[in-house]
PDB file of C-alpha atoms in Angstrom:
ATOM      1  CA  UNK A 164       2.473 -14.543 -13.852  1.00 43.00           C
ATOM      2  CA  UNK A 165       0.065 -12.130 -15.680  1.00 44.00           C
ATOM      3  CA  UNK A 166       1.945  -9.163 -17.041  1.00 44.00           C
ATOM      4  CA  UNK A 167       0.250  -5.995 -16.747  1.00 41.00           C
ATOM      5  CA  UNK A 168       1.086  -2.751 -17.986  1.00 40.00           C
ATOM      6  CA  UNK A 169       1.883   0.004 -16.281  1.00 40.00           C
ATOM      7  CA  UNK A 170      -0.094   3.140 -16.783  1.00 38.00           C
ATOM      8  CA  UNK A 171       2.126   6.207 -17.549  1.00 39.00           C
ATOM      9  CA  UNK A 172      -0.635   8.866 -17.093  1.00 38.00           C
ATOM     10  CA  UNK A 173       0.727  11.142 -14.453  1.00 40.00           C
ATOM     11  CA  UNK A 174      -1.464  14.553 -14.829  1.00 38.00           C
ATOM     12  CA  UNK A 175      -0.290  17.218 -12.221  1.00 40.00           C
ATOM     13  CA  UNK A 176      -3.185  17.929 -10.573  1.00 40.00           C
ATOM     14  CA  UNK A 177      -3.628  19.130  -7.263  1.00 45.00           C
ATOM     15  CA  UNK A 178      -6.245  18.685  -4.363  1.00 48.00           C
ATOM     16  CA  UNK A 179      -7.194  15.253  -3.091  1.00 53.00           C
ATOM     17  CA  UNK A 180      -8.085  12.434  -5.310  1.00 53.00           C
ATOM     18  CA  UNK A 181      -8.707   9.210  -4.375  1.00 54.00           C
ATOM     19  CA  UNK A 182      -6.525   6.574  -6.243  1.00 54.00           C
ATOM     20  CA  UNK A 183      -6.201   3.025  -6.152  1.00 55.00           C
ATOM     21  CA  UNK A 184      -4.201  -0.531  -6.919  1.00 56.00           C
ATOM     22  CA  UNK A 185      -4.684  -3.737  -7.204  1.00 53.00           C
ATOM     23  CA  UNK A 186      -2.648  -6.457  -7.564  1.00 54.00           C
ATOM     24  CA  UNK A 187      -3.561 -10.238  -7.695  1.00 53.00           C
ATOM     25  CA  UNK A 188      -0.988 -13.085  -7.299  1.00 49.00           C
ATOM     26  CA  UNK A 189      -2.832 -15.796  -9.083  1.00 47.00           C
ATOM     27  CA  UNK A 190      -1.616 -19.564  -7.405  1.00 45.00           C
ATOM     28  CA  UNK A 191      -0.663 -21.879  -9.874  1.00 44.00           C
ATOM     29  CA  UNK A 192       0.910 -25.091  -9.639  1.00 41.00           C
ATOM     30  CA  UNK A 193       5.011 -24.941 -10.074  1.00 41.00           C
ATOM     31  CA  UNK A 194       5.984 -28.346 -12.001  1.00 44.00           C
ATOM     32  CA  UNK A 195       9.135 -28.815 -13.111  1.00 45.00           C
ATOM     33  CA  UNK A 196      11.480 -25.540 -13.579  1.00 48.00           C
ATOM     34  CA  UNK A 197      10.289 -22.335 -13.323  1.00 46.00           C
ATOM     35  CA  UNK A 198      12.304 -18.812 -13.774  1.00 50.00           C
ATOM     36  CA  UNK A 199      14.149 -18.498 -10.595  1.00 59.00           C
ATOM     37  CA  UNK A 200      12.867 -15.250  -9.836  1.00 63.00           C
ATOM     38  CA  UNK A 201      10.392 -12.689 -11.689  1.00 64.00           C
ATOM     39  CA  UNK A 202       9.516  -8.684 -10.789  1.00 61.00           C
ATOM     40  CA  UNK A 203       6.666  -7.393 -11.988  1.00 60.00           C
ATOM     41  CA  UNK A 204       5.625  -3.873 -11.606  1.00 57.00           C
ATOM     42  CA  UNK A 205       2.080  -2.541 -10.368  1.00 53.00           C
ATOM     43  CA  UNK A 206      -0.685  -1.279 -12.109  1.00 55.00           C
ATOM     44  CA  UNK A 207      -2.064   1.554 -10.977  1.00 57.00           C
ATOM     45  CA  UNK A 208      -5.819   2.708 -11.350  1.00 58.00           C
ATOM     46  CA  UNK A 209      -6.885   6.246 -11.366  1.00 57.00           C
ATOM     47  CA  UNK A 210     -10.612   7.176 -10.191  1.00 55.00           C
ATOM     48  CA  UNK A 211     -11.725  10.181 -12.202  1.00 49.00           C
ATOM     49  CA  UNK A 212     -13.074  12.243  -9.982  1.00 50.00           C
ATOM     50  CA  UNK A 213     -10.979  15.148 -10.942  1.00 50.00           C
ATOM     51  CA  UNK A 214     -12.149  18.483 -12.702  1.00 49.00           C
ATOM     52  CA  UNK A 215      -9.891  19.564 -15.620  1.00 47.00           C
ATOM     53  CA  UNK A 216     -10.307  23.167 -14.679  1.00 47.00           C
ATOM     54  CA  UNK A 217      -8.083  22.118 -11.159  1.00 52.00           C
ATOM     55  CA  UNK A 218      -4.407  23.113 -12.929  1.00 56.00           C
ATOM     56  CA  UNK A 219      -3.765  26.249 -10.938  1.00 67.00           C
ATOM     57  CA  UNK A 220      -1.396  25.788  -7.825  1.00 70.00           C
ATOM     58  CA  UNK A 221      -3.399  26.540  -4.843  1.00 75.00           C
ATOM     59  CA  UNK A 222      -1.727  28.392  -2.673  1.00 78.00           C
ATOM     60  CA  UNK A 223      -2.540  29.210   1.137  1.00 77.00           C
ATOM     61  CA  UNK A 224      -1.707  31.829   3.776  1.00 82.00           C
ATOM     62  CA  UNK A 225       0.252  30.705   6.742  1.00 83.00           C
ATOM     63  CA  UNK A 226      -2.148  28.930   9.696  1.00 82.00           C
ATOM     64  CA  UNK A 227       0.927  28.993  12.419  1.00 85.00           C
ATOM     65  CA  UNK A 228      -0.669  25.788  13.675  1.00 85.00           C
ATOM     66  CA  UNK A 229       2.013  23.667  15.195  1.00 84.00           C
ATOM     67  CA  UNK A 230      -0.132  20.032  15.500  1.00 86.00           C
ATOM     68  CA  UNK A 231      -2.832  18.377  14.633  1.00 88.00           C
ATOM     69  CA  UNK A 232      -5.794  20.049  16.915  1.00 88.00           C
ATOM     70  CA  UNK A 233      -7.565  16.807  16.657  1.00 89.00           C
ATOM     71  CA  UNK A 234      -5.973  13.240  16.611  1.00 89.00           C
ATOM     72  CA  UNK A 235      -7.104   9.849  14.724  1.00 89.00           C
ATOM     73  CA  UNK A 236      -8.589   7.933  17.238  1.00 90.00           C
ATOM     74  CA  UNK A 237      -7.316   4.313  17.028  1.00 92.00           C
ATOM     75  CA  UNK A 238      -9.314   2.005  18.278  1.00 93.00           C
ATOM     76  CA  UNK A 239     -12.596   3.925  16.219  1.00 92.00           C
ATOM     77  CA  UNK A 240     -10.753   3.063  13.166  1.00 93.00           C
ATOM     78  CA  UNK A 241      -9.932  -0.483  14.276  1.00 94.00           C
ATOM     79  CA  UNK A 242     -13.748  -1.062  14.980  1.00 93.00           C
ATOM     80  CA  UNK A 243     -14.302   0.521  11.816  1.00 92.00           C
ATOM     81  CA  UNK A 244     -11.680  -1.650  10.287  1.00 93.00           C
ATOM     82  CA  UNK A 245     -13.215  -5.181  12.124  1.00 93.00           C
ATOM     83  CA  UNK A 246     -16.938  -3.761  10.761  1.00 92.00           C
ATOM     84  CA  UNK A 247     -16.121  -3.683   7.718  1.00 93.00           C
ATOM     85  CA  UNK A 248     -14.290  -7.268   6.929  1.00 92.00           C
ATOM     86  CA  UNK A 249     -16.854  -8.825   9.485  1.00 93.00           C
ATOM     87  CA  UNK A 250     -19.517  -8.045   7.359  1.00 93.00           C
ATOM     88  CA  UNK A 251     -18.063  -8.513   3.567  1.00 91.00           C
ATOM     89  CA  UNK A 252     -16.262 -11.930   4.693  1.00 90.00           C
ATOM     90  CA  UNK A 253     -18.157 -13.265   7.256  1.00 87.00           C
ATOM     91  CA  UNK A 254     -19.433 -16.888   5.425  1.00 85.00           C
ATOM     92  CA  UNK A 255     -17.731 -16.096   2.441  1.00 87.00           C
ATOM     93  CA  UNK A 256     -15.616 -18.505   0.232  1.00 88.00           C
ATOM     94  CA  UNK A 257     -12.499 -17.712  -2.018  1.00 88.00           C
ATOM     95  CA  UNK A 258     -13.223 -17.268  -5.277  1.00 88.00           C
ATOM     96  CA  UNK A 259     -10.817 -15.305  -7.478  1.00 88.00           C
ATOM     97  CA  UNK A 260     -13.118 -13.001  -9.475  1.00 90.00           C
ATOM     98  CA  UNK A 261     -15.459 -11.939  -5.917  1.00 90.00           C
ATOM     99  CA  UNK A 262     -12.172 -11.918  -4.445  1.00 90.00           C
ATOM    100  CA  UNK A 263     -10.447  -9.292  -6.705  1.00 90.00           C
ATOM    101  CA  UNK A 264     -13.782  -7.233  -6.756  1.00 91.00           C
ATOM    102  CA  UNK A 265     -14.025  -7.842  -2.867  1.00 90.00           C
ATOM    103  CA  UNK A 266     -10.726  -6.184  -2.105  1.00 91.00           C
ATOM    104  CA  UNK A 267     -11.298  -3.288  -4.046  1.00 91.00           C
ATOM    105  CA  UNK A 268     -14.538  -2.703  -2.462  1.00 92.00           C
ATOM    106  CA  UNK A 269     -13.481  -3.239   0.993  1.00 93.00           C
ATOM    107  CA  UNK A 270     -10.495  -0.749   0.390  1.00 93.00           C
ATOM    108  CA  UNK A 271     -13.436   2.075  -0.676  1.00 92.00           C
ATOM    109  CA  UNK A 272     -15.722   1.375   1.779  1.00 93.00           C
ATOM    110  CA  UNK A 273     -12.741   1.286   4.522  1.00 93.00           C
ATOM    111  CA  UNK A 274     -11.531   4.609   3.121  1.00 92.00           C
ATOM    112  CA  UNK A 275     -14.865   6.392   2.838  1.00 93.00           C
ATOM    113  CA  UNK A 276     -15.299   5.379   6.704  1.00 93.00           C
ATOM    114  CA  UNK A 277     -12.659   6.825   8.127  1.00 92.00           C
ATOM    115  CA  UNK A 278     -12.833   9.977   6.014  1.00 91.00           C
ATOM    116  CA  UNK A 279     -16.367  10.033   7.557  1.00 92.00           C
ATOM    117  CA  UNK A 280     -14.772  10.652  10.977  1.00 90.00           C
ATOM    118  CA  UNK A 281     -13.846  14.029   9.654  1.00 90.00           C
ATOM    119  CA  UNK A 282     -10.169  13.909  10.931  1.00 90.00           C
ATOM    120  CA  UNK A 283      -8.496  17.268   9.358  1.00 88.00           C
ATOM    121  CA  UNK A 284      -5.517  17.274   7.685  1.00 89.00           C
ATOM    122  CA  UNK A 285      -4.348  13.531   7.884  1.00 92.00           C
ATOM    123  CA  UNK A 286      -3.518  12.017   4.913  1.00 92.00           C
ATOM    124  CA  UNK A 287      -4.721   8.060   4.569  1.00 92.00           C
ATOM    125  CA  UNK A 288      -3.735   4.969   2.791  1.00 93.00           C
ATOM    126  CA  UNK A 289      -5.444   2.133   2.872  1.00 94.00           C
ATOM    127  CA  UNK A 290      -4.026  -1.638   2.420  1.00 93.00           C
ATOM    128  CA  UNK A 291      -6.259  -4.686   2.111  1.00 93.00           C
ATOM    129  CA  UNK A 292      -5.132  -8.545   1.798  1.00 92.00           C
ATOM    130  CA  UNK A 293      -6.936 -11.323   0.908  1.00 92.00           C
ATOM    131  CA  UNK A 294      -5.954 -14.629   0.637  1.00 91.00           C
ATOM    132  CA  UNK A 295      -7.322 -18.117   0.602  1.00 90.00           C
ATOM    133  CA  UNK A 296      -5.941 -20.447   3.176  1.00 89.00           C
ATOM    134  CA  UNK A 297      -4.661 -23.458   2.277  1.00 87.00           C
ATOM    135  CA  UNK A 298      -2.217 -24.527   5.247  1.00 85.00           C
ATOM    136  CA  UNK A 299       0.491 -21.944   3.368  1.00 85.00           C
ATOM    137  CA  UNK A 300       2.658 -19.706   5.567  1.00 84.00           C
ATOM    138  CA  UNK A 301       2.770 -16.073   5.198  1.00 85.00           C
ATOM    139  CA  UNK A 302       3.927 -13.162   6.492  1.00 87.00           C
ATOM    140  CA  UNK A 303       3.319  -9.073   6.068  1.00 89.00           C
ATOM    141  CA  UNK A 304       5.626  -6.601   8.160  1.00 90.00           C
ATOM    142  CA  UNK A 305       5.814  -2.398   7.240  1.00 90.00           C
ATOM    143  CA  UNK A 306       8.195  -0.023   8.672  1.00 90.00           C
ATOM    144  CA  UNK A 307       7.086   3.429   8.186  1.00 90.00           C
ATOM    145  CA  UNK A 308       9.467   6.792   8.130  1.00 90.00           C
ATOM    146  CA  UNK A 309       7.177   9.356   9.150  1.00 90.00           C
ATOM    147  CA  UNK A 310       6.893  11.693  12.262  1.00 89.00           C
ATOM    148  CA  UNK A 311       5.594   9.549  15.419  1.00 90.00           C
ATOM    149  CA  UNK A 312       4.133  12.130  17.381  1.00 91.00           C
ATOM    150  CA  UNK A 313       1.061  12.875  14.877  1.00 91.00           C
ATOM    151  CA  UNK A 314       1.024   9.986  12.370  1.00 92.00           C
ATOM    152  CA  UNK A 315      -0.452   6.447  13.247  1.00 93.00           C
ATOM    153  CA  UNK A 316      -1.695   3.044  12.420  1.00 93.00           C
ATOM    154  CA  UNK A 317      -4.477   0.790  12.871  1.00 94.00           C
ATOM    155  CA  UNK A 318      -4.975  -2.831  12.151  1.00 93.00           C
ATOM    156  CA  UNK A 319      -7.218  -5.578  12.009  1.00 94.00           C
ATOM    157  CA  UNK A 320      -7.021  -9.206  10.508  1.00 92.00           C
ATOM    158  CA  UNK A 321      -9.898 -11.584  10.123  1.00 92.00           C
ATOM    159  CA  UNK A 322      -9.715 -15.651   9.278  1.00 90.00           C
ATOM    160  CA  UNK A 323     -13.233 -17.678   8.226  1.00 89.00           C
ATOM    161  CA  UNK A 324     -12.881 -21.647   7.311  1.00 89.00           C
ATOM    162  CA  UNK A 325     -11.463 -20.596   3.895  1.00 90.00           C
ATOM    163  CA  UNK A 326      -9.836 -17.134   3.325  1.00 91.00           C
ATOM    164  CA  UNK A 327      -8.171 -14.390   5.732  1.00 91.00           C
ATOM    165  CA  UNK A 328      -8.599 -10.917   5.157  1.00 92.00           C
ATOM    166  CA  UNK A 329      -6.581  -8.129   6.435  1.00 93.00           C
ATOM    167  CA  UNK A 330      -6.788  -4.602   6.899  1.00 94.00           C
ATOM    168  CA  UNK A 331      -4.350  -1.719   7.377  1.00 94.00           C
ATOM    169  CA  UNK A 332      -4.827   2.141   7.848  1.00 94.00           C
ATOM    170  CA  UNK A 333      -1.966   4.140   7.693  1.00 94.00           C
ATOM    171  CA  UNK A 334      -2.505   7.984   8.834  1.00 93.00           C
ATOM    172  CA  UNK A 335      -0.091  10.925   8.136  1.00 92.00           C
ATOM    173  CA  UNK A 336      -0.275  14.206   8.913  1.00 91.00           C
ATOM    174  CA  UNK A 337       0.201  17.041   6.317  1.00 87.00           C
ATOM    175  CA  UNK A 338       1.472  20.201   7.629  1.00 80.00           C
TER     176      UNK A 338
ATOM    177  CA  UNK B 154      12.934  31.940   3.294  1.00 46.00           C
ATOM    178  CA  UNK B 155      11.138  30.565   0.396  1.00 45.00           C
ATOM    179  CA  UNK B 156      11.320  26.911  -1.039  1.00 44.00           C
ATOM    180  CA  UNK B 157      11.037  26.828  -4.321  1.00 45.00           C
ATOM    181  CA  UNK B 158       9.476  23.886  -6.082  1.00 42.00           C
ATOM    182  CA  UNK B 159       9.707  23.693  -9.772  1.00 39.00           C
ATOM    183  CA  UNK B 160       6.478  22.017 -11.180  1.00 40.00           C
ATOM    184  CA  UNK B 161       8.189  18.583 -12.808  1.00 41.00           C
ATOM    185  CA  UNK B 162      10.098  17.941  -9.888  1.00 50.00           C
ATOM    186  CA  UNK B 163       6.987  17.814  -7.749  1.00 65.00           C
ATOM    187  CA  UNK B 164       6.158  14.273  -7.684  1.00 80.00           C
ATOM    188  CA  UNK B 165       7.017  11.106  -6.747  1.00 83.00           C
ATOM    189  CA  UNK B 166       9.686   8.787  -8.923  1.00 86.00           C
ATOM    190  CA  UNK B 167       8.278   5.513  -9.014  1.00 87.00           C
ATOM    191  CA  UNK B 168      10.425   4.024 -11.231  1.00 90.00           C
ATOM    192  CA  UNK B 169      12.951   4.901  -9.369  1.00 90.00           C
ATOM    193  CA  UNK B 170      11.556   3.204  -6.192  1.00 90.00           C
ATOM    194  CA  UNK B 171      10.573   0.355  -8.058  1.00 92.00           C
ATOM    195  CA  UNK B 172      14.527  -0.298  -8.927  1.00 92.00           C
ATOM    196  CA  UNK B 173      15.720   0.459  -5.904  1.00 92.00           C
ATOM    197  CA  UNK B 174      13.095  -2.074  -3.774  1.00 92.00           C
ATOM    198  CA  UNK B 175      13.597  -4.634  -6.081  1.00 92.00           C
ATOM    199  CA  UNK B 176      17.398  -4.682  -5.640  1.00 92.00           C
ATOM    200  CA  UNK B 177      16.470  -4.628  -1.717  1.00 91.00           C
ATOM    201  CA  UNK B 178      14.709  -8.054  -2.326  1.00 91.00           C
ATOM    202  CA  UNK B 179      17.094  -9.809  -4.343  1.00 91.00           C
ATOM    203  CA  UNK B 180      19.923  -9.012  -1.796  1.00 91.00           C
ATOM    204  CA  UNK B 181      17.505  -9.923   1.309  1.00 90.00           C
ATOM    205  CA  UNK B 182      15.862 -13.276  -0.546  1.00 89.00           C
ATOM    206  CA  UNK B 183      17.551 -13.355  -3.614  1.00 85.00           C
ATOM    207  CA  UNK B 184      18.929 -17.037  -3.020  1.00 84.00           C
ATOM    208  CA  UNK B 185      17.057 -18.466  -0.767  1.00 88.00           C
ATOM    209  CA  UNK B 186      13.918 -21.315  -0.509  1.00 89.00           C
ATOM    210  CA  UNK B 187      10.852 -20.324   1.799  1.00 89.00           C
ATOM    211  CA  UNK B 188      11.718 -21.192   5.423  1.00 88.00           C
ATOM    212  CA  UNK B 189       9.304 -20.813   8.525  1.00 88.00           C
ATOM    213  CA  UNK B 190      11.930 -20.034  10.737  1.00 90.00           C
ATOM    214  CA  UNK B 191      14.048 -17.031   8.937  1.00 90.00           C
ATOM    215  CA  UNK B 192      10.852 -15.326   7.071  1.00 91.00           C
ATOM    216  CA  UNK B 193      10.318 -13.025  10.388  1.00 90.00           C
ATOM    217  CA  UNK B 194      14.124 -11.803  10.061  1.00 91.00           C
ATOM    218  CA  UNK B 195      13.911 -11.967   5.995  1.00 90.00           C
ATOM    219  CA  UNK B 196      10.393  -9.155   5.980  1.00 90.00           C
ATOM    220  CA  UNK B 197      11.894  -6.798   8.928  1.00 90.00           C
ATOM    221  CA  UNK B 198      15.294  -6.190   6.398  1.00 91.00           C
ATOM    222  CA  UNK B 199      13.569  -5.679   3.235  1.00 91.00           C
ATOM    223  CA  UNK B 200      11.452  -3.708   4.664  1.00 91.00           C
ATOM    224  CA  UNK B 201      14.662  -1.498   6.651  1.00 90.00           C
ATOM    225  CA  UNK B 202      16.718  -1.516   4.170  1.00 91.00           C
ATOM    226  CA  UNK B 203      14.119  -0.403   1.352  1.00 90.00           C
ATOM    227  CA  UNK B 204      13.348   2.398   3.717  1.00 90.00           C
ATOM    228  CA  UNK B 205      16.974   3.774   4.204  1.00 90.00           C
ATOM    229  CA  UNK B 206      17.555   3.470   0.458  1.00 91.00           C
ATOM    230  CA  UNK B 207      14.676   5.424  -0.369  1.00 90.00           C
ATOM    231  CA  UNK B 208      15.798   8.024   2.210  1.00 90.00           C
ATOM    232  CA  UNK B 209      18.993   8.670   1.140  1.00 91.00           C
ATOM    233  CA  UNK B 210      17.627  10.014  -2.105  1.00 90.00           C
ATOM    234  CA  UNK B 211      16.666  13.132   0.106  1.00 89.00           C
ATOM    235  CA  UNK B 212      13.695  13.851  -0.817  1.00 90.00           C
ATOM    236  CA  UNK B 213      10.641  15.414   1.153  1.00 90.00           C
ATOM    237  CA  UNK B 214       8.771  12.495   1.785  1.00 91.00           C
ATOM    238  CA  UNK B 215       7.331  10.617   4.494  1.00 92.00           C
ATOM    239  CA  UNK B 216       7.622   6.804   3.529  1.00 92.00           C
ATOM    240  CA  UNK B 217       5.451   3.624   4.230  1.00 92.00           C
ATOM    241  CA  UNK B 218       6.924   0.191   3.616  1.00 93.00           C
ATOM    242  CA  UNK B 219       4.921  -2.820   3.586  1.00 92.00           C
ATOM    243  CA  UNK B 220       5.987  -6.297   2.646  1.00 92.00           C
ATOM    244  CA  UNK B 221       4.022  -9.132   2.218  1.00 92.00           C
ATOM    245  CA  UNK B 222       5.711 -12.456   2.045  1.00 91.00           C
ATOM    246  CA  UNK B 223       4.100 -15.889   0.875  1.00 90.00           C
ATOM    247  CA  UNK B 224       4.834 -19.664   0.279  1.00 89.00           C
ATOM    248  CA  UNK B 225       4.017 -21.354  -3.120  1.00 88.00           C
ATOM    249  CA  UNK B 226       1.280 -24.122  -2.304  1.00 87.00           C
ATOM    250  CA  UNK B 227      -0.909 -22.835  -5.199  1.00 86.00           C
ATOM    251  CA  UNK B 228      -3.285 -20.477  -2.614  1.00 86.00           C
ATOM    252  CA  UNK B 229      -4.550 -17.302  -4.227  1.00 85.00           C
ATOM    253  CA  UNK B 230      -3.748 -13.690  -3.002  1.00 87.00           C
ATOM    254  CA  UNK B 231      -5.545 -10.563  -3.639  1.00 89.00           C
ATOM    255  CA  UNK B 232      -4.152  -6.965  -2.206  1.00 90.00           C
ATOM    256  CA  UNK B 233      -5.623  -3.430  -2.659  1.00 91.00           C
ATOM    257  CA  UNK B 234      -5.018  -0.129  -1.627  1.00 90.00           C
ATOM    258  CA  UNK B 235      -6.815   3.286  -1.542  1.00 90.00           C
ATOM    259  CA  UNK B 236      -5.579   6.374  -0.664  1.00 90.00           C
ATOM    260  CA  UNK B 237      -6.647   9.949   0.022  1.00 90.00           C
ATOM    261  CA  UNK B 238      -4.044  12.456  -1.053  1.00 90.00           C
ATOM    262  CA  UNK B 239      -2.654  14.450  -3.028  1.00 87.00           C
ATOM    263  CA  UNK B 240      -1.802  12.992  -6.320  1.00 87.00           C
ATOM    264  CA  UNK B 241       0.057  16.209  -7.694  1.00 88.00           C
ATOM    265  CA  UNK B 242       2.997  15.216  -4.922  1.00 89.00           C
ATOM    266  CA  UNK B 243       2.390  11.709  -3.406  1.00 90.00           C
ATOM    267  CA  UNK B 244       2.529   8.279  -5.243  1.00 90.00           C
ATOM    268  CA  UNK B 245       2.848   5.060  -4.356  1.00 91.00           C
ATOM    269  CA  UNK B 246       5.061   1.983  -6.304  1.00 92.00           C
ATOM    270  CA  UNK B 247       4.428  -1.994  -5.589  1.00 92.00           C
ATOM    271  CA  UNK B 248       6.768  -4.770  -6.402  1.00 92.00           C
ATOM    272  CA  UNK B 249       6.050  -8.271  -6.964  1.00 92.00           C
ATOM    273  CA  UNK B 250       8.812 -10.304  -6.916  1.00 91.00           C
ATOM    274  CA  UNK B 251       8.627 -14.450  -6.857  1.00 89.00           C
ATOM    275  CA  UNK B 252      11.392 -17.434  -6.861  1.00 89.00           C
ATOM    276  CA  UNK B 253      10.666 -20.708  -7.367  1.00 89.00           C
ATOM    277  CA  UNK B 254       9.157 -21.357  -3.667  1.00 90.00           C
ATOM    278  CA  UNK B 255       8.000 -17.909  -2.629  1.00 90.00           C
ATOM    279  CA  UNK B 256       5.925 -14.248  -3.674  1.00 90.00           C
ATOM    280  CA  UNK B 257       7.458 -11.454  -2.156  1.00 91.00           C
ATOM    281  CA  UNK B 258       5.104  -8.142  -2.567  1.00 92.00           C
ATOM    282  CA  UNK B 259       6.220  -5.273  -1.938  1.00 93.00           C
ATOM    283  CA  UNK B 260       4.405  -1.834  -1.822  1.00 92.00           C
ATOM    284  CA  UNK B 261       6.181   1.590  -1.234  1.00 93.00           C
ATOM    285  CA  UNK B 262       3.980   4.686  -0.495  1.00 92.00           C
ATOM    286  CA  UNK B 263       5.755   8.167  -0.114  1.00 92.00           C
ATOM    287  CA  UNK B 264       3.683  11.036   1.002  1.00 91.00           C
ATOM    288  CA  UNK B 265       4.605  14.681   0.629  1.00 89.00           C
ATOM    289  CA  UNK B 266       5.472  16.888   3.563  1.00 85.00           C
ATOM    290  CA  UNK B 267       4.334  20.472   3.947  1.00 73.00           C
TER     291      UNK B 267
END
């Protein structure tokens, strides 16, 4: 497995920032003994969008709002979700570079889109997969802790001849 | 009443998720070979039992657990994320984990509340 460092640059800033991960499991072929099991930790990729003059805590009067006045409407995201891996995988094979620069895209482009819907307040995290098929099994479950009422999930998965990609859009709401 | 939040506590630990969701795997999978049958049972308790650990630390966080489970035949895998937050007070931590007949991925995000 590749080893890759982990980046310990954690600058307190505050305001929203888009960050991002990436993490590719590279197949090779297991001959003979391998180590029985291996953890490897992420590595973590900062956009720097940030201003360096952002270190003051911002602090905000009291809104007394109780909810979210407007909700994240699920099935817009899961078009938005199907649009997007439609058209970057339609006819497309595996290959590992495109693939690693794929999923990195698709998780922007995904991200930018729903921000476009202009949702206040909700927090979003974006997961993309995407994996050659070769007849392997897989599986990917979540469980989230998180108040039902307001926060909310969309999916979408999408197969061609030779890879599957899938999508997942996790919204929170920040009081 | 006030709650007072001293700067260097604001964040998120990810070390400290990383430890605890990677001795959530080994106890789930730890031993055993990739089966078809169990691998529906095996992702539903990491992914429980990573989430109660991580809640009995107590912190103010809203937590998402995803696990991503795989059999060796030599198929590639890429996974991403983005997210829009605040990176003062949320984080995220992912865990790759792999015996000799399956990759176990797992990726912890914990968002701040109020």
């Amino acid at each position: 497995m590749s080893d890759l460092l982990k980046s310990q640059k954690r600058e307190k800033r505050t305001g929203k920032v888009p960050a991002e991960g990436n993490h590719g499991v590279r197949g090779k072929e297991t001959t003979g003994r391998t180590k029985d099991s291996i953890s490897t930790v992420s590595y973590l990729d900062e956009l720097a969008h940030h201003d360096d003059n952002a270190r003051m805590v911002i602090t905000t009067e009291n809104t007394y709002q109780m909810g979210p006045y407007k909700r994240i409407p699920v099935p817009a995201v899961t078009d938005i979700l199907k649009d997007v891996l439609t058209s970057y995988l339609q006819e497309e094979k595996y290959e590992v570079e495109w693939s690693q620069k794929m999923t990195k895209t698709i998780c922007e482009v995904i991200r930018a889109r729903v921000k476009d819907l202009m949702i206040p307040r909700y927090k979003i995290v974006v997961l993309v997969h995407i994996g050659q098929l070769t007849g392997q099994s897989m599986q990917v479950s979540s469980r989230c802790l998180w108040d039902a009422s307001n926060d909310t999930f969309a999916s979408y998965s999408f197969k061609n001849r030779y890879l599957f990609g899938l999508a997942t859009v996790y919204a929170v709401y920040f009081e | 009443m006030e709650e007072y939040n001293a700067g260097g506590e604001g964040s998120f630990n990810s070390e400290e998720a990383d430890v605890i969701v990677k001795e959530c795997i080994e106890s789930v999978v730890g031993a055993d070979d990739y089966s078809q049958s169990q691998v529906n049972k095996w992702t539903a308790s990491i992914v429980e039992r990573c989430l109660t650990q991580l809640v009995k630390q107590g912190k103010p966080y809203k937590y998402i657990v995803t696990c991503a489970v795989m059999q060796k035949t030599g198929a590639g895998l890429h996974t991403a994320n983005s997210c829009y937050w605040d990176t003062a007070m949320d984080g995220s931590s992912t865990v790759r984990w792999e015996n000799r007949t399956m990759y176990c991925v797992v990726s912890v995000f914990a968002v701040a509340v109020a």
